[in-house]
PDB file of C-alpha atoms in Angstrom:
ATOM      1  CA  THR A   1       0.000   0.000   0.000  1.00  0.00           C
ATOM      2  CA  ILE A   2       1.051   3.612  -0.345  1.00  0.00           C
ATOM      3  CA  ASN A   3       1.120   3.895   3.463  1.00  0.00           C
ATOM      4  CA  ALA A   4       3.906   1.304   3.562  1.00  0.00           C
ATOM      5  CA  VAL A   5       5.951   3.375   1.100  1.00  0.00           C
ATOM      6  CA  MET A   6       5.184   6.525   3.106  1.00  0.00           C
ATOM      7  CA  GLU A   7       6.679   4.702   6.124  1.00  0.00           C
ATOM      8  CA  SER A   8       9.946   3.890   4.280  1.00  0.00           C
ATOM      9  CA  VAL A   9       9.084   0.301   3.307  1.00  0.00           C
ATOM     10  CA  TYR A  10      11.072   0.406   0.071  1.00  0.00           C
ATOM     11  CA  ASP A  11      11.767  -3.297  -0.429  1.00  0.00           C
ATOM     12  CA  GLY A  12       9.258  -5.787  -1.761  1.00  0.00           C
ATOM     13  CA  GLU A  13       9.172  -9.376  -2.963  1.00  0.00           C
ATOM     14  CA  THR A  14       7.077  -9.063  -6.117  1.00  0.00           C
ATOM     15  CA  THR A  15       9.056  -9.432  -9.334  1.00  0.00           C
ATOM     16  CA  PHE A  16       8.101  -7.689 -12.537  1.00  0.00           C
ATOM     17  CA  ALA A  17       7.606 -11.109 -14.135  1.00  0.00           C
ATOM     18  CA  GLU A  18       4.883 -11.753 -11.527  1.00  0.00           C
ATOM     19  CA  LEU A  19       3.484  -8.238 -11.873  1.00  0.00           C
ATOM     20  CA  ALA A  20       3.178  -8.700 -15.652  1.00  0.00           C
ATOM     21  CA  ARG A  21       0.824 -11.635 -15.026  1.00  0.00           C
ATOM     22  CA  HIS A  22      -1.611  -9.178 -13.409  1.00  0.00           C
ATOM     23  CA  GLY A  23      -1.584  -6.366 -15.948  1.00  0.00           C
ATOM     24  CA  ASP A  24       0.035  -4.585 -18.859  1.00  0.00           C
ATOM     25  CA  PHE A  25      -0.656  -1.013 -17.747  1.00  0.00           C
ATOM     26  CA  GLY A  26       0.218   0.825 -14.559  1.00  0.00           C
ATOM     27  CA  LEU A  27       2.702   2.558 -12.350  1.00  0.00           C
ATOM     28  CA  GLY A  28       4.779   2.084  -9.231  1.00  0.00           C
ATOM     29  CA  THR A  29       8.360   2.089  -8.045  1.00  0.00           C
ATOM     30  CA  PHE A  30      11.334  -0.222  -7.508  1.00  0.00           C
ATOM     31  CA  ASN A  31      13.136  -1.733  -4.547  1.00  0.00           C
ATOM     32  CA  ALA A  32      15.204   0.897  -2.743  1.00  0.00           C
ATOM     33  CA  LEU A  33      12.791   3.438  -4.285  1.00  0.00           C
ATOM     34  CA  ASP A  34      15.023   3.423  -7.377  1.00  0.00           C
ATOM     35  CA  GLY A  35      12.943   5.585  -9.727  1.00  0.00           C
ATOM     36  CA  GLU A  36       9.438   5.623 -11.140  1.00  0.00           C
ATOM     37  CA  MET A  37       7.878   2.617 -12.886  1.00  0.00           C
ATOM     38  CA  THR A  38       5.476   2.882 -15.783  1.00  0.00           C
ATOM     39  CA  ALA A  39       3.853  -0.067 -17.548  1.00  0.00           C
ATOM     40  CA  LEU A  40       2.513   0.653 -21.011  1.00  0.00           C
ATOM     41  CA  ALA A  41       1.291  -1.902 -23.557  1.00  0.00           C
ATOM     42  CA  GLY A  42       2.974  -4.710 -21.621  1.00  0.00           C
ATOM     43  CA  ALA A  43       6.407  -3.054 -21.417  1.00  0.00           C
ATOM     44  CA  PHE A  44       7.811  -1.925 -18.069  1.00  0.00           C
ATOM     45  CA  PHE A  45       9.958   1.211 -17.921  1.00  0.00           C
ATOM     46  CA  GLN A  46      12.119   2.628 -15.156  1.00  0.00           C
ATOM     47  CA  ALA A  47      12.550   6.410 -15.033  1.00  0.00           C
ATOM     48  CA  LYS A  48      15.727   6.842 -13.039  1.00  0.00           C
ATOM     49  CA  SER A  49      16.863  10.019 -11.318  1.00  0.00           C
ATOM     50  CA  ASP A  50      18.640  11.095 -14.519  1.00  0.00           C
ATOM     51  CA  GLY A  51      15.228  11.475 -16.184  1.00  0.00           C
ATOM     52  CA  ARG A  52      15.961   8.730 -18.716  1.00  0.00           C
ATOM     53  CA  LEU A  53      13.863   5.600 -19.303  1.00  0.00           C
ATOM     54  CA  TYR A  54      15.314   2.112 -19.016  1.00  0.00           C
ATOM     55  CA  PRO A  55      13.766  -1.317 -19.669  1.00  0.00           C
ATOM     56  CA  VAL A  56      12.971  -3.353 -16.556  1.00  0.00           C
ATOM     57  CA  ALA A  57      14.396  -6.835 -16.023  1.00  0.00           C
ATOM     58  CA  PRO A  58      11.759  -9.496 -15.187  1.00  0.00           C
ATOM     59  CA  GLU A  59      13.632 -10.390 -11.977  1.00  0.00           C
ATOM     60  CA  ALA A  60      13.640  -6.787 -10.667  1.00  0.00           C
ATOM     61  CA  LYS A  61      11.379  -6.293  -7.649  1.00  0.00           C
ATOM     62  CA  THR A  62       8.881  -3.720  -6.460  1.00  0.00           C
ATOM     63  CA  PRO A  63       7.514  -2.671  -3.061  1.00  0.00           C
ATOM     64  CA  PHE A  64       4.574  -0.823  -4.651  1.00  0.00           C
ATOM     65  CA  ALA A  65       2.809  -1.044  -7.993  1.00  0.00           C
ATOM     66  CA  VAL A  66      -0.667  -0.733  -9.449  1.00  0.00           C
ATOM     67  CA  VAL A  67      -1.320  -2.634 -12.698  1.00  0.00           C
ATOM     68  CA  ILE A  68      -4.326  -3.820 -14.680  1.00  0.00           C
ATOM     69  CA  PRO A  69      -5.032  -5.332 -18.079  1.00  0.00           C
ATOM     70  CA  PHE A  70      -5.861  -2.112 -19.932  1.00  0.00           C
ATOM     71  CA  ASP A  71      -9.125  -2.205 -21.881  1.00  0.00           C
ATOM     72  CA  PRO A  72     -10.603   1.281 -22.272  1.00  0.00           C
ATOM     73  CA  THR A  73     -14.359   1.705 -21.967  1.00  0.00           C
ATOM     74  CA  ILE A  74     -14.577   5.512 -22.148  1.00  0.00           C
ATOM     75  CA  GLU A  75     -12.772   7.634 -24.717  1.00  0.00           C
ATOM     76  CA  ILE A  76     -12.728  11.396 -25.010  1.00  0.00           C
ATOM     77  CA  ASP A  77     -11.065  13.667 -27.557  1.00  0.00           C
ATOM     78  CA  LEU A  78      -9.469  16.910 -26.494  1.00  0.00           C
ATOM     79  CA  ASP A  79      -9.019  19.164 -29.505  1.00  0.00           C
ATOM     80  CA  GLU A  80      -7.453  22.115 -27.733  1.00  0.00           C
ATOM     81  CA  GLU A  81      -4.374  22.631 -25.638  1.00  0.00           C
ATOM     82  CA  ILE A  82      -5.210  22.355 -21.938  1.00  0.00           C
ATOM     83  CA  ARG A  83      -3.328  22.363 -18.660  1.00  0.00           C
ATOM     84  CA  LEU A  84      -3.433  19.572 -16.087  1.00  0.00           C
ATOM     85  CA  PRO A  85      -6.341  20.947 -13.973  1.00  0.00           C
ATOM     86  CA  ALA A  86      -8.537  21.234 -17.091  1.00  0.00           C
ATOM     87  CA  LEU A  87      -7.536  17.701 -18.137  1.00  0.00           C
ATOM     88  CA  GLN A  88      -8.523  16.392 -14.707  1.00  0.00           C
ATOM     89  CA  ASP A  89     -11.857  18.238 -14.938  1.00  0.00           C
ATOM     90  CA  ALA A  90     -12.509  16.746 -18.396  1.00  0.00           C
ATOM     91  CA  LEU A  91     -11.731  13.275 -17.076  1.00  0.00           C
ATOM     92  CA  ASP A  92     -13.892  13.781 -13.980  1.00  0.00           C
ATOM     93  CA  ASN A  93     -16.785  14.870 -16.216  1.00  0.00           C
ATOM     94  CA  ALA A  94     -16.380  11.809 -18.454  1.00  0.00           C
ATOM     95  CA  VAL A  95     -16.694   9.144 -15.743  1.00  0.00           C
ATOM     96  CA  PRO A  96     -20.019   7.931 -14.329  1.00  0.00           C
ATOM     97  CA  SER A  97     -18.931   7.867 -10.655  1.00  0.00           C
ATOM     98  CA  LYS A  98     -16.232   9.503  -8.573  1.00  0.00           C
ATOM     99  CA  ASN A  99     -16.378   6.511  -6.208  1.00  0.00           C
ATOM    100  CA  LEU A 100     -14.743   4.045  -8.613  1.00  0.00           C
ATOM    101  CA  PHE A 101     -11.154   3.425  -9.660  1.00  0.00           C
ATOM    102  CA  TYR A 102     -10.206   4.513 -13.189  1.00  0.00           C
ATOM    103  CA  ALA A 103      -7.176   3.757 -15.293  1.00  0.00           C
ATOM    104  CA  ILE A 104      -6.187   6.693 -17.483  1.00  0.00           C
ATOM    105  CA  ARG A 105      -4.195   6.819 -20.671  1.00  0.00           C
ATOM    106  CA  VAL A 106      -3.602  10.126 -22.438  1.00  0.00           C
ATOM    107  CA  ASP A 107      -1.724  10.064 -25.742  1.00  0.00           C
ATOM    108  CA  GLY A 108      -0.716  13.349 -27.276  1.00  0.00           C
ATOM    109  CA  GLN A 109       1.655  16.156 -28.026  1.00  0.00           C
ATOM    110  CA  PHE A 110       2.647  17.974 -24.854  1.00  0.00           C
ATOM    111  CA  ALA A 111       3.647  21.623 -25.252  1.00  0.00           C
ATOM    112  CA  GLU A 112       5.277  21.404 -21.849  1.00  0.00           C
ATOM    113  CA  ILE A 113       5.559  18.642 -19.277  1.00  0.00           C
ATOM    114  CA  ARG A 114       7.438  18.505 -15.995  1.00  0.00           C
ATOM    115  CA  VAL A 115       8.359  15.119 -14.509  1.00  0.00           C
ATOM    116  CA  ARG A 116      10.337  13.925 -11.544  1.00  0.00           C
ATOM    117  CA  SER A 117      11.930  10.757 -10.297  1.00  0.00           C
ATOM    118  CA  VAL A 118      13.304   9.669  -6.969  1.00  0.00           C
ATOM    119  CA  PRO A 119      16.921   8.535  -6.676  1.00  0.00           C
ATOM    120  CA  ARG A 120      17.842   5.099  -5.322  1.00  0.00           C
ATOM    121  CA  GLN A 121      17.935   5.066  -1.512  1.00  0.00           C
ATOM    122  CA  THR A 122      20.227   3.280   0.922  1.00  0.00           C
ATOM    123  CA  LYS A 123      19.379   1.771   4.302  1.00  0.00           C
ATOM    124  CA  PRO A 124      18.355   2.949   6.755  1.00  0.00           C
ATOM    125  CA  TYR A 125      15.760   4.373   4.398  1.00  0.00           C
ATOM    126  CA  PRO A 126      14.647   7.967   4.957  1.00  0.00           C
ATOM    127  CA  PRO A 127      10.930   8.816   4.969  1.00  0.00           C
ATOM    128  CA  LEU A 128       9.323   9.429   1.588  1.00  0.00           C
ATOM    129  CA  VAL A 129       8.680  13.098   2.377  1.00  0.00           C
ATOM    130  CA  GLU A 130      12.444  13.629   2.787  1.00  0.00           C
ATOM    131  CA  VAL A 131      13.221  11.749  -0.427  1.00  0.00           C
ATOM    132  CA  THR A 132      10.687  13.653  -2.534  1.00  0.00           C
ATOM    133  CA  ALA A 133      11.849  17.017  -1.164  1.00  0.00           C
ATOM    134  CA  HIS A 134      15.156  16.527  -3.002  1.00  0.00           C
ATOM    135  CA  GLN A 135      14.178  14.612  -6.135  1.00  0.00           C
ATOM    136  CA  PRO A 136      15.369  15.804  -9.536  1.00  0.00           C
ATOM    137  CA  GLU A 137      12.821  17.397 -11.866  1.00  0.00           C
ATOM    138  CA  PHE A 138      12.928  17.598 -15.648  1.00  0.00           C
ATOM    139  CA  GLU A 139      10.984  19.766 -18.053  1.00  0.00           C
ATOM    140  CA  TYR A 140      10.345  18.972 -21.699  1.00  0.00           C
ATOM    141  CA  GLN A 141       8.764  21.054 -24.430  1.00  0.00           C
ATOM    142  CA  GLU A 142       6.949  19.876 -27.547  1.00  0.00           C
ATOM    143  CA  VAL A 143       7.247  16.195 -26.754  1.00  0.00           C
ATOM    144  CA  ARG A 144       4.913  13.454 -27.905  1.00  0.00           C
ATOM    145  CA  GLY A 145       4.103  10.802 -25.353  1.00  0.00           C
ATOM    146  CA  THR A 146       1.662   9.085 -23.043  1.00  0.00           C
ATOM    147  CA  LEU A 147       0.372   9.750 -19.554  1.00  0.00           C
ATOM    148  CA  VAL A 148      -0.296   6.499 -17.699  1.00  0.00           C
ATOM    149  CA  GLY A 149      -2.146   6.603 -14.448  1.00  0.00           C
ATOM    150  CA  PHE A 150      -5.117   6.185 -12.221  1.00  0.00           C
ATOM    151  CA  ARG A 151      -7.807   8.182 -10.493  1.00  0.00           C
ATOM    152  CA  PHE A 152      -8.419   6.871  -6.997  1.00  0.00           C
ATOM    153  CA  PRO A 153     -11.542   7.733  -4.962  1.00  0.00           C
ATOM    154  CA  ASP A 154     -11.250   9.767  -1.765  1.00  0.00           C
ATOM    155  CA  TYR A 155     -11.904   6.716   0.421  1.00  0.00           C
ATOM    156  CA  THR A 156      -8.671   5.013  -0.724  1.00  0.00           C
ATOM    157  CA  THR A 157      -6.433   7.001   1.636  1.00  0.00           C
ATOM    158  CA  GLY A 158      -3.733   4.663   2.917  1.00  0.00           C
ATOM    159  CA  ILE A 159      -4.162   2.175   0.100  1.00  0.00           C
ATOM    160  CA  ASN A 160      -3.232   4.754  -2.508  1.00  0.00           C
ATOM    161  CA  VAL A 161      -3.186   8.525  -2.814  1.00  0.00           C
ATOM    162  CA  PRO A 162      -6.703   9.796  -3.570  1.00  0.00           C
ATOM    163  CA  GLY A 163      -7.050  11.711  -6.821  1.00  0.00           C
ATOM    164  CA  TYR A 164      -4.811  11.460  -9.847  1.00  0.00           C
ATOM    165  CA  HIS A 165      -1.490   9.605  -9.981  1.00  0.00           C
ATOM    166  CA  LEU A 166       0.147   9.979 -13.400  1.00  0.00           C
ATOM    167  CA  HIS A 167       3.443   8.967 -14.965  1.00  0.00           C
ATOM    168  CA  PHE A 168       4.779  10.030 -18.368  1.00  0.00           C
ATOM    169  CA  VAL A 169       6.558   8.051 -21.090  1.00  0.00           C
ATOM    170  CA  SER A 170       7.807   9.821 -24.212  1.00  0.00           C
ATOM    171  CA  ALA A 171       6.787   8.314 -27.550  1.00  0.00           C
ATOM    172  CA  ASP A 172      10.415   7.491 -28.343  1.00  0.00           C
ATOM    173  CA  ARG A 173      10.712   5.767 -24.916  1.00  0.00           C
ATOM    174  CA  THR A 174      13.733   7.858 -23.874  1.00  0.00           C
ATOM    175  CA  VAL A 175      12.409  10.096 -21.070  1.00  0.00           C
ATOM    176  CA  GLY A 176       9.710   9.964 -18.446  1.00  0.00           C
ATOM    177  CA  GLY A 177       8.807  10.120 -14.787  1.00  0.00           C
ATOM    178  CA  HIS A 178       6.146  10.944 -12.219  1.00  0.00           C
TER     179      HIS A 178
END
């Protein structure tokens, strides 16, 4: 759960080979909190603290991940450039209930996107709030790519972070992050 990660539980036993049996789309992290994980179309990517994407070995492990077999049931077209709050509003207006979990995939050209990724930690692990206070951020302009994420209902506090959790993967699979 996200509460475990918040409490510095950064080592898990689930391999990405096992995770792949449960879904081809999602997000998470790696043991030792070594970057941001994004699963897209069955491929797992690791956005390290250098902002670059790397393929994930099947034997790598995760302490936290959310994956599903992605099969969209609602599609919306956005014909104009919008910022993140307007995107979230459009998504909120497209779903039938705010009390359900939703997987979100947004493909497009991004005029500007800012991502971040946590660096690998060493034991004893610091709390997540300390780690994220010093994580590198990267900004890209005019980049084509995909947002992969979820919208979690308010009642999921402790299991996951309520609201939107999104990761980015560039179309050329070279850069990405949270």
